[in-house]
């Protein structure tokens, strides 16, 4: 190949992106993925969206088709999910977004996590020396100031090509005209009826006038939510944080013992943070920094295992799973001490992701026996984190990529809708550590890193991630799953970059979860009984109840093609390739 042409090719390939399906040498290639993996990804030539819910995925795909970039599509998907996937899609919650922009080759972590109100206290929910669970999880006092509207607006205004109004419009139409109830939503609404039915505003939206349930195929309209979306389209984020929506939310709070005031709403800020970066066998990983604990602990685990030949040991073999469990045990022990809001607590991120530290803690793992968690770090109460969150990944033909995870915390948040807004409220403040509060003999209150304080953000596990190969986005992934998120994303990334699986196989293989305390591993079905026997003989303990772990939406970009997959663990998800 002549030198000039080669130079031009490299400039096109690295500088902007490859529009032509070709390998690094410039040779045309058909799509290729390993069919030995037994699962087949969706393939696209000009971009990809992978979302937990189909209607929202289609909206993202339409935006890409008509020339919007990945950030436009991601914001439109985020707003659409607030309508079509009220279990976790939201404008009343918050989350985290990793954005890579191809033009400047920059990557940012957008923190739009909820924030505690100015009057929130560390012992907010303690009554008679005990945490009142109803207050902590199902009252207006469990809600933080929502961040989603500000987060999506910042992303689209700074990194998108469309206006906030344009990316809100599809969601507005869906709320106003309605959409067909799909089976998973019918099931979720039926399951959550006791909670949602107890709130007059939510009951009016999600159940029929006679109290009966909506069935699959019937139309769900959300007129108040449509009005709220319309107000943001007309007046921008001020409608939400300073204007008519803020007034309705805070009036609802004031009338019902809630905490959030107009001053709290106006004080909300989105932060653009430097992602936490790691490397693994030549790949670069950009993931979420605190207040999410997800990124730093995923990188910590990867660092611990980087010098092991896991591939030779075998995927989900006893030897590999033993190392996974012990790495998880250590990471979650550290997480209990160090993770929280960086504005309030000095989090030793650099130490936790340091490769020398990883070597030290890897050296402490015996190869022939399971440790007990008490041997790794002292016991401490950890907050329960709900698995009801949602993740989506988007990539466009220019090489821009978005990895977004957001949530109301529990499915449908605290189940309360702020009167007149159509907006479900989050119960994210339950992600703070709520006990114990009593200072020890030295005056230390344990759980300080993640104790509830005014204007603080609760620790999260959300781990939206972009893995780079040769400085270009290679894998975009993330998952819901509360405290299990970090382990799900870790295993998905390892499946792709350590075990060379195609993205569909990587999303489908059985997963495990260990969180230090309780000293138990959850294991999905599909790992052989022989393997479990070996691990049990080594001293590992397993939860008897089987459950699924996580629900990923992932994209791999390679040689000019986008390969995508949603998790077979979720009903009604969609991955759409743009051609
Ligand atoms: N509420 C779940 C999380 O933030 O990880």
XYZ file of C-alpha atoms and ligand atoms in Angstrom:
584
model
C 0.000 0.000 0.000
C 1.426 3.405 -0.896
C 2.564 5.413 2.123
C 0.311 8.380 1.364
C -2.810 6.221 1.129
C -1.884 4.381 4.306
C -1.467 7.689 6.140
C -4.832 8.900 4.877
C -6.474 5.668 5.956
C -4.993 5.860 9.444
C -6.136 9.472 9.769
C -9.679 8.573 8.778
C -9.698 5.502 11.003
C -8.241 7.027 14.160
C -9.029 10.704 13.758
C -12.740 10.445 13.115
C -13.931 6.890 12.767
C -14.159 4.189 10.163
C -17.287 4.564 8.027
C -16.144 1.637 5.951
C -16.225 -1.852 7.442
C -12.540 -2.580 7.350
C -9.814 -3.875 9.570
C -6.868 -1.765 10.688
C -5.051 -2.620 7.434
C -7.929 -1.170 5.438
C -9.123 -4.503 4.037
C -12.885 -4.760 3.528
C -14.452 -7.196 5.960
C -17.819 -8.823 6.408
C -19.087 -8.809 9.994
C -17.515 -11.533 12.070
C -18.191 -12.844 15.517
C -17.326 -16.077 17.166
C -20.214 -18.478 16.527
C -18.550 -21.050 18.799
C -19.893 -18.880 21.614
C -23.406 -20.131 20.880
C -25.046 -16.696 20.896
C -25.331 -14.225 18.046
C -25.179 -10.423 18.424
C -27.228 -7.853 16.493
C -25.055 -6.263 13.793
C -25.223 -2.676 12.531
C -23.119 -0.655 10.127
C -24.009 2.885 11.150
C -24.668 2.814 14.862
C -26.490 0.881 17.528
C -28.833 1.310 20.476
C -29.418 -1.270 23.168
C -32.148 -0.480 25.704
C -34.194 -2.321 28.315
C -37.499 -1.346 26.652
C -38.403 -1.609 22.975
C -40.377 1.610 22.298
C -37.622 3.744 23.824
C -35.001 1.794 21.845
C -36.914 2.573 18.635
C -36.906 6.265 19.513
C -33.135 6.152 19.977
C -32.740 4.379 16.635
C -34.964 6.954 14.868
C -32.821 9.786 16.206
C -29.667 8.099 14.879
C -31.369 7.352 11.538
C -32.267 11.001 11.058
C -28.727 12.213 11.769
C -28.690 12.857 15.514
C -25.621 11.763 17.380
C -25.321 9.211 20.197
C -25.831 11.866 22.860
C -29.051 13.122 21.228
C -30.287 9.551 21.003
C -29.302 8.788 24.606
C -31.174 11.814 25.970
C -34.256 10.956 23.891
C -34.124 7.364 25.170
C -33.756 8.603 28.756
C -36.866 10.782 28.487
C -38.824 8.115 26.601
C -38.091 5.467 29.247
C -39.606 7.838 31.845
C -42.871 7.219 30.001
C -42.609 3.646 28.737
C -40.573 2.036 31.533
C -41.804 3.716 34.734
C -40.261 0.905 36.786
C -36.864 2.620 36.456
C -36.974 5.115 33.574
C -37.542 8.497 35.121
C -37.407 12.229 35.355
C -37.899 11.989 39.125
C -34.664 10.090 39.790
C -31.033 10.317 38.826
C -28.033 8.475 37.495
C -24.692 8.488 35.753
C -23.576 8.781 32.146
C -20.213 8.183 30.501
C -19.979 10.170 27.269
C -17.229 9.767 24.703
C -17.062 12.360 21.954
C -15.092 11.396 18.879
C -14.328 14.882 17.599
C -12.188 15.907 20.560
C -11.445 12.347 21.677
C -12.682 13.213 25.163
C -14.549 11.170 27.712
C -16.537 12.610 30.612
C -18.523 11.149 33.485
C -21.772 13.037 34.064
C -22.993 12.763 37.653
C -26.702 13.515 37.882
C -27.224 11.548 41.070
C -29.992 12.697 43.412
C -29.037 15.029 46.251
C -30.346 15.046 49.825
C -32.405 18.072 50.826
C -30.905 20.806 53.008
C -32.746 19.567 56.075
C -31.809 15.871 55.656
C -30.156 14.407 58.748
C -28.038 11.333 59.347
C -30.674 9.934 61.728
C -33.593 10.999 59.543
C -35.446 7.718 59.815
C -34.472 6.611 63.305
C -37.431 6.229 65.630
C -36.938 4.664 69.067
C -33.357 3.716 68.180
C -34.415 1.804 65.075
C -34.594 2.711 61.419
C -38.230 3.015 60.402
C -38.141 1.159 57.074
C -41.394 2.635 55.796
C -40.059 6.137 56.328
C -36.680 5.284 54.775
C -38.069 3.561 51.702
C -41.692 4.452 51.059
C -42.200 8.025 52.246
C -41.488 11.379 50.612
C -38.598 11.716 53.049
C -36.793 8.985 51.095
C -36.615 11.200 47.973
C -33.568 13.138 46.916
C -33.714 16.153 44.600
C -33.973 14.524 41.148
C -31.064 14.914 38.736
C -32.263 13.318 35.494
C -33.656 16.428 33.794
C -30.502 18.438 34.530
C -28.252 15.521 33.520
C -29.932 14.835 30.177
C -30.101 18.576 29.428
C -26.404 19.089 30.112
C -25.471 16.089 27.961
C -27.526 17.162 24.989
C -26.721 20.871 25.233
C -22.981 20.310 25.558
C -22.374 17.186 23.489
C -25.483 16.736 21.333
C -26.527 18.309 18.056
C -30.255 18.627 18.746
C -32.156 20.887 21.132
C -33.563 19.772 24.478
C -36.997 20.374 23.028
C -36.346 17.991 20.126
C -35.111 15.149 22.315
C -38.081 15.585 24.670
C -40.693 15.572 21.937
C -40.985 11.780 21.419
C -41.457 11.255 25.166
C -44.070 13.984 25.299
C -46.012 12.345 22.440
C -45.852 8.940 24.115
C -47.157 10.358 27.385
C -49.861 12.439 25.731
C -51.176 10.006 23.117
C -50.283 6.888 25.082
C -48.573 3.658 24.160
C -49.557 0.018 24.189
C -49.000 -1.709 27.510
C -46.535 -4.579 27.039
C -46.576 -7.787 29.045
C -43.710 -6.950 31.387
C -45.331 -3.622 32.311
C -48.677 -5.330 32.868
C -46.904 -7.786 35.184
C -44.923 -5.091 37.025
C -48.012 -2.934 37.582
C -49.974 -5.924 38.867
C -47.121 -6.866 41.216
C -46.717 -3.329 42.557
C -50.422 -2.610 42.994
C -50.401 -2.544 46.774
C -47.768 0.214 46.770
C -48.800 2.230 43.689
C -52.500 1.724 44.423
C -52.039 3.306 47.861
C -50.931 6.604 46.334
C -53.953 8.431 44.851
C -51.979 10.181 42.072
C -50.097 7.039 41.007
C -53.237 4.886 41.250
C -55.080 7.290 38.921
C -52.364 6.928 36.281
C -51.465 3.253 36.473
C -54.875 1.620 37.127
C -58.282 2.092 35.533
C -60.996 4.284 37.085
C -62.709 1.167 38.515
C -59.399 0.088 40.087
C -58.796 -2.777 37.678
C -55.448 -3.424 35.964
C -54.429 -2.456 32.465
C -53.868 -5.434 30.186
C -51.270 -5.981 27.490
C -52.248 -4.146 24.308
C -54.363 -1.494 26.070
C -53.285 2.148 25.834
C -51.662 3.902 28.780
C -51.858 7.704 28.641
C -50.037 9.883 31.191
C -51.526 13.355 30.773
C -49.911 15.004 33.818
C -46.500 13.635 32.838
C -47.097 14.954 29.310
C -47.786 18.408 30.792
C -44.554 18.254 32.791
C -42.550 17.216 29.723
C -44.211 19.982 27.726
C -43.246 22.544 30.374
C -39.589 21.463 30.128
C -39.793 21.626 26.328
C -41.038 25.217 26.570
C -39.060 26.600 29.489
C -36.054 24.298 29.700
C -34.698 22.897 32.966
C -35.939 25.969 34.871
C -39.462 24.577 34.575
C -38.304 21.589 36.584
C -35.936 23.188 39.093
C -37.367 26.683 39.560
C -40.722 26.870 37.826
C -44.093 25.158 37.757
C -42.848 21.579 38.242
C -40.644 22.555 41.195
C -43.638 24.355 42.718
C -45.836 21.265 42.391
C -43.197 18.876 43.748
C -42.393 21.085 46.741
C -46.092 21.765 47.485
C -46.623 18.001 47.492
C -43.629 17.609 49.827
C -44.804 20.357 52.188
C -48.280 18.838 52.427
C -46.952 15.364 53.182
C -44.010 15.757 55.531
C -41.451 15.636 52.703
C -38.129 17.451 52.835
C -37.522 19.015 49.427
C -38.036 22.796 49.182
C -37.841 25.272 46.297
C -34.365 26.247 47.522
C -33.266 22.582 47.360
C -34.603 22.219 43.825
C -32.833 25.383 42.695
C -29.588 24.256 44.361
C -29.322 21.052 42.292
C -26.144 20.780 40.188
C -24.927 18.283 37.623
C -21.214 17.494 37.843
C -18.970 16.624 34.955
C -16.298 14.463 36.479
C -13.142 12.826 35.250
C -13.973 9.135 34.728
C -12.085 6.562 36.770
C -9.579 5.026 34.358
C -8.010 1.593 34.468
C -6.126 -0.681 32.109
C -6.388 -4.404 31.575
C -4.086 -6.320 29.234
C -3.862 -3.427 26.771
C -7.443 -2.205 27.034
C -8.309 1.129 28.653
C -11.418 1.333 30.820
C -13.347 4.556 31.510
C -15.997 4.166 34.158
C -17.935 5.985 36.856
C -16.154 7.717 39.745
C -17.695 8.475 43.185
C -20.357 9.018 44.337
C -20.721 5.756 42.494
C -18.583 3.029 43.968
C -18.990 1.031 40.762
C -16.080 2.153 38.632
C -13.301 2.116 41.205
C -14.208 -1.302 42.560
C -14.610 -2.859 39.114
C -11.132 -1.612 38.206
C -9.796 -2.812 41.558
C -11.048 -6.340 40.801
C -9.673 -6.292 37.263
C -6.286 -5.119 38.548
C -6.238 -7.940 41.084
C -6.693 -10.548 38.367
C -4.722 -9.017 35.513
C -1.686 -11.205 36.103
C -3.645 -14.451 36.281
C -4.169 -16.484 33.141
C -7.903 -16.790 33.597
C -8.390 -17.805 29.995
C -6.193 -20.850 30.521
C -8.039 -21.630 33.765
C -11.309 -21.558 31.847
C -14.433 -19.432 31.907
C -16.582 -20.142 35.006
C -14.220 -22.937 36.048
C -13.838 -23.484 39.793
C -10.367 -21.881 39.709
C -11.657 -18.749 37.972
C -14.797 -18.444 40.088
C -12.715 -18.844 43.250
C -10.584 -15.865 42.207
C -13.679 -13.874 41.222
C -15.314 -14.490 44.616
C -12.175 -13.567 46.543
C -11.638 -10.414 44.457
C -15.290 -9.441 45.030
C -14.929 -10.118 48.766
C -11.997 -7.705 48.990
C -13.508 -5.011 46.782
C -16.829 -4.954 48.638
C -15.035 -4.905 52.009
C -13.178 -1.781 50.873
C -16.378 -0.370 49.463
C -18.071 -0.539 52.844
C -15.413 1.715 54.327
C -14.562 4.114 51.562
C -17.393 4.726 49.145
C -19.558 7.831 49.336
C -19.922 11.381 48.066
C -16.444 12.823 47.336
C -17.606 16.313 48.354
C -18.033 15.026 51.917
C -15.452 12.305 52.336
C -11.923 11.873 51.114
C -12.169 8.693 49.055
C -8.813 7.056 48.312
C -9.717 6.285 44.683
C -6.084 6.309 43.522
C -5.122 3.800 46.192
C -8.065 1.531 45.428
C -7.233 1.398 41.713
C -3.481 1.260 42.198
C -1.848 -1.780 40.553
C 0.632 -2.261 43.440
C -2.223 -2.303 45.948
C -3.952 -4.829 43.692
C -0.864 -7.054 43.777
C -0.784 -6.854 47.584
C -4.396 -7.882 48.003
C -4.157 -10.500 45.248
C -1.219 -12.077 47.096
C -3.437 -12.538 50.138
C -5.823 -14.839 48.247
C -5.107 -18.482 49.040
C -5.573 -20.685 45.992
C -6.804 -23.742 47.838
C -9.487 -22.408 50.174
C -12.180 -19.798 50.508
C -11.566 -17.057 53.027
C -14.266 -16.012 55.456
C -15.293 -12.404 55.091
C -14.395 -11.500 58.683
C -10.771 -12.312 57.773
C -10.815 -9.645 55.042
C -12.285 -6.648 56.881
C -14.389 -5.837 59.930
C -18.123 -6.310 59.729
C -20.364 -3.332 59.242
C -23.970 -2.818 58.201
C -24.408 -2.099 54.523
C -27.334 -0.385 52.879
C -29.625 -2.491 50.727
C -29.652 -1.262 47.160
C -32.531 -2.049 44.935
C -31.936 -3.946 41.701
C -34.539 -1.804 39.871
C -32.372 0.459 37.796
C -31.908 0.559 34.053
C -28.993 0.846 31.685
C -28.682 1.612 27.992
C -25.831 1.950 25.536
C -25.730 3.996 22.331
C -23.079 4.463 19.694
C -23.205 6.416 16.448
C -21.394 6.206 13.140
C -19.042 9.041 14.088
C -17.651 7.121 17.051
C -19.526 8.986 19.798
C -20.636 6.663 22.565
C -22.904 6.868 25.609
C -23.164 4.473 28.504
C -26.023 5.491 30.792
C -27.415 3.967 33.984
C -30.226 5.716 35.893
C -32.869 4.846 38.405
C -35.608 5.685 40.888
C -33.908 3.149 43.200
C -36.790 0.702 43.828
C -39.102 -0.310 40.990
C -41.421 2.762 40.596
C -39.277 4.524 43.259
C -41.115 5.020 46.525
C -44.376 4.467 44.649
C -45.447 8.081 45.221
C -46.344 10.491 42.434
C -46.016 14.200 43.151
C -49.575 15.529 42.800
C -50.292 17.133 39.431
C -46.923 16.244 37.860
C -47.241 12.621 36.692
C -43.705 12.219 38.065
C -42.845 9.228 40.234
C -40.520 10.120 43.101
C -37.294 8.290 43.839
C -36.372 6.690 47.163
C -32.654 7.089 46.521
C -31.834 8.393 50.001
C -32.267 4.798 51.127
C -28.864 4.212 49.490
C -27.239 6.049 52.408
C -26.051 3.853 55.292
C -28.684 4.373 57.960
C -27.209 2.629 60.947
C -25.563 2.510 63.364
C -25.433 6.154 64.402
C -24.041 6.006 67.855
C -20.430 7.166 68.061
C -17.934 4.593 69.280
C -15.618 5.211 72.241
C -13.448 7.434 70.029
C -16.390 9.481 68.853
C -16.415 7.966 65.339
C -19.741 7.344 63.724
C -19.372 4.300 61.501
C -20.821 4.618 58.060
C -19.523 8.214 57.914
C -18.527 7.958 54.261
C -22.086 7.202 53.311
C -24.083 8.715 56.169
C -26.967 10.956 55.135
C -26.135 14.664 55.286
C -27.665 17.839 53.802
C -26.956 18.264 50.062
C -25.027 14.979 49.940
C -25.361 12.296 47.251
C -25.807 8.693 48.355
C -23.278 6.056 47.347
C -24.256 4.149 44.239
C -23.136 0.961 42.528
C -24.001 2.072 39.012
C -21.157 1.242 36.647
C -21.725 2.685 33.173
C -18.524 1.799 31.337
C -16.706 2.342 28.059
C -13.732 0.097 27.276
C -11.261 1.439 24.701
C -9.053 -0.509 22.343
C -6.389 1.386 20.398
C -7.877 4.573 21.858
C -11.298 4.017 20.295
C -14.524 2.947 22.030
C -14.625 -0.842 21.836
C -17.199 -1.984 24.424
C -20.049 0.070 25.899
C -21.834 -1.667 28.736
C -23.639 -1.378 32.052
C -26.399 -2.969 34.066
C -29.032 -2.472 36.735
C -28.887 -4.634 39.852
C -28.265 -2.443 42.934
C -25.222 -3.653 44.801
C -24.731 -6.491 42.308
C -24.143 -4.093 39.385
C -20.388 -3.892 39.848
C -19.992 -7.663 39.661
C -22.274 -7.997 36.640
C -20.421 -5.343 34.669
C -17.064 -6.786 35.766
C -17.994 -10.249 34.467
C -19.424 -8.870 31.221
C -16.247 -6.896 30.522
C -14.071 -9.902 31.427
C -16.138 -12.160 29.153
C -15.354 -9.871 26.217
C -11.756 -8.856 26.841
C -10.321 -11.821 28.751
C -12.384 -14.663 27.299
C -12.813 -13.221 23.774
C -16.550 -13.817 23.714
C -18.799 -12.022 21.307
C -21.030 -9.496 23.063
C -24.155 -11.682 22.963
C -22.377 -14.597 24.588
C -20.735 -12.271 27.093
C -24.187 -11.008 28.083
C -25.693 -14.467 28.411
C -23.247 -16.566 30.434
C -24.144 -17.380 34.069
C -23.014 -14.797 36.609
C -22.065 -14.849 40.245
C -22.248 -12.252 43.002
C -20.459 -11.920 46.324
C -20.604 -8.683 48.348
C -18.348 -9.481 51.322
C -21.266 -9.404 53.764
C -23.189 -11.626 54.056
C -20.514 -14.227 53.311
C -22.531 -15.930 50.580
C -22.178 -16.251 46.843
C -25.232 -16.034 44.622
C -24.797 -18.092 41.520
C -27.044 -18.210 38.488
C -28.091 -21.549 37.080
C -25.860 -22.889 34.340
C -22.656 -23.387 36.340
C -22.022 -27.127 36.558
C -22.653 -29.078 39.739
C -19.060 -30.404 39.550
C -17.770 -26.830 39.700
C -20.050 -26.000 42.623
C -18.859 -29.141 44.435
C -15.207 -28.112 44.077
C -15.977 -24.599 45.332
C -18.038 -25.960 48.245
C -15.155 -28.264 49.191
C -12.906 -25.181 49.239
C -15.248 -23.599 51.781
C -17.382 -21.327 49.577
C -20.983 -20.891 50.671
C -23.836 -20.414 48.221
C -27.304 -18.924 48.529
C -29.778 -21.698 48.003
C -32.362 -19.536 46.227
C -31.471 -19.019 42.579
C -32.069 -15.644 40.972
C -30.879 -13.760 37.945
C -28.165 -11.146 38.257
C -28.294 -7.912 36.284
C -29.568 -7.033 32.853
C -26.914 -5.643 30.552
C -27.265 -3.625 27.350
C -23.981 -3.664 25.483
C -22.321 -2.692 22.222
C -18.963 -3.741 20.767
C -17.437 -1.774 17.883
C -14.908 -3.638 15.779
C -13.593 -3.334 12.211
C -16.346 -0.980 11.100
C -19.285 -2.897 12.569
C -21.387 -2.440 15.662
C -22.284 -5.625 17.512
C -24.965 -5.302 20.171
C -26.819 -7.418 22.676
C -29.390 -7.039 25.394
C -29.517 -9.458 28.225
C -31.630 -12.600 27.786
C -32.558 -12.080 31.447
C -34.860 -9.170 30.547
C -38.234 -9.262 28.852
C -39.000 -6.635 26.197
C -35.484 -5.233 25.783
C -34.271 -4.304 22.289
C -31.021 -3.835 20.438
C -31.279 -2.072 17.096
C -28.487 -1.776 14.572
C -28.541 1.179 12.181
C -27.717 0.295 8.569
N -29.924 2.616 43.773
C -29.003 1.728 43.231
C -27.663 2.328 42.978
O -27.538 3.532 42.985
O -26.701 1.635 42.782
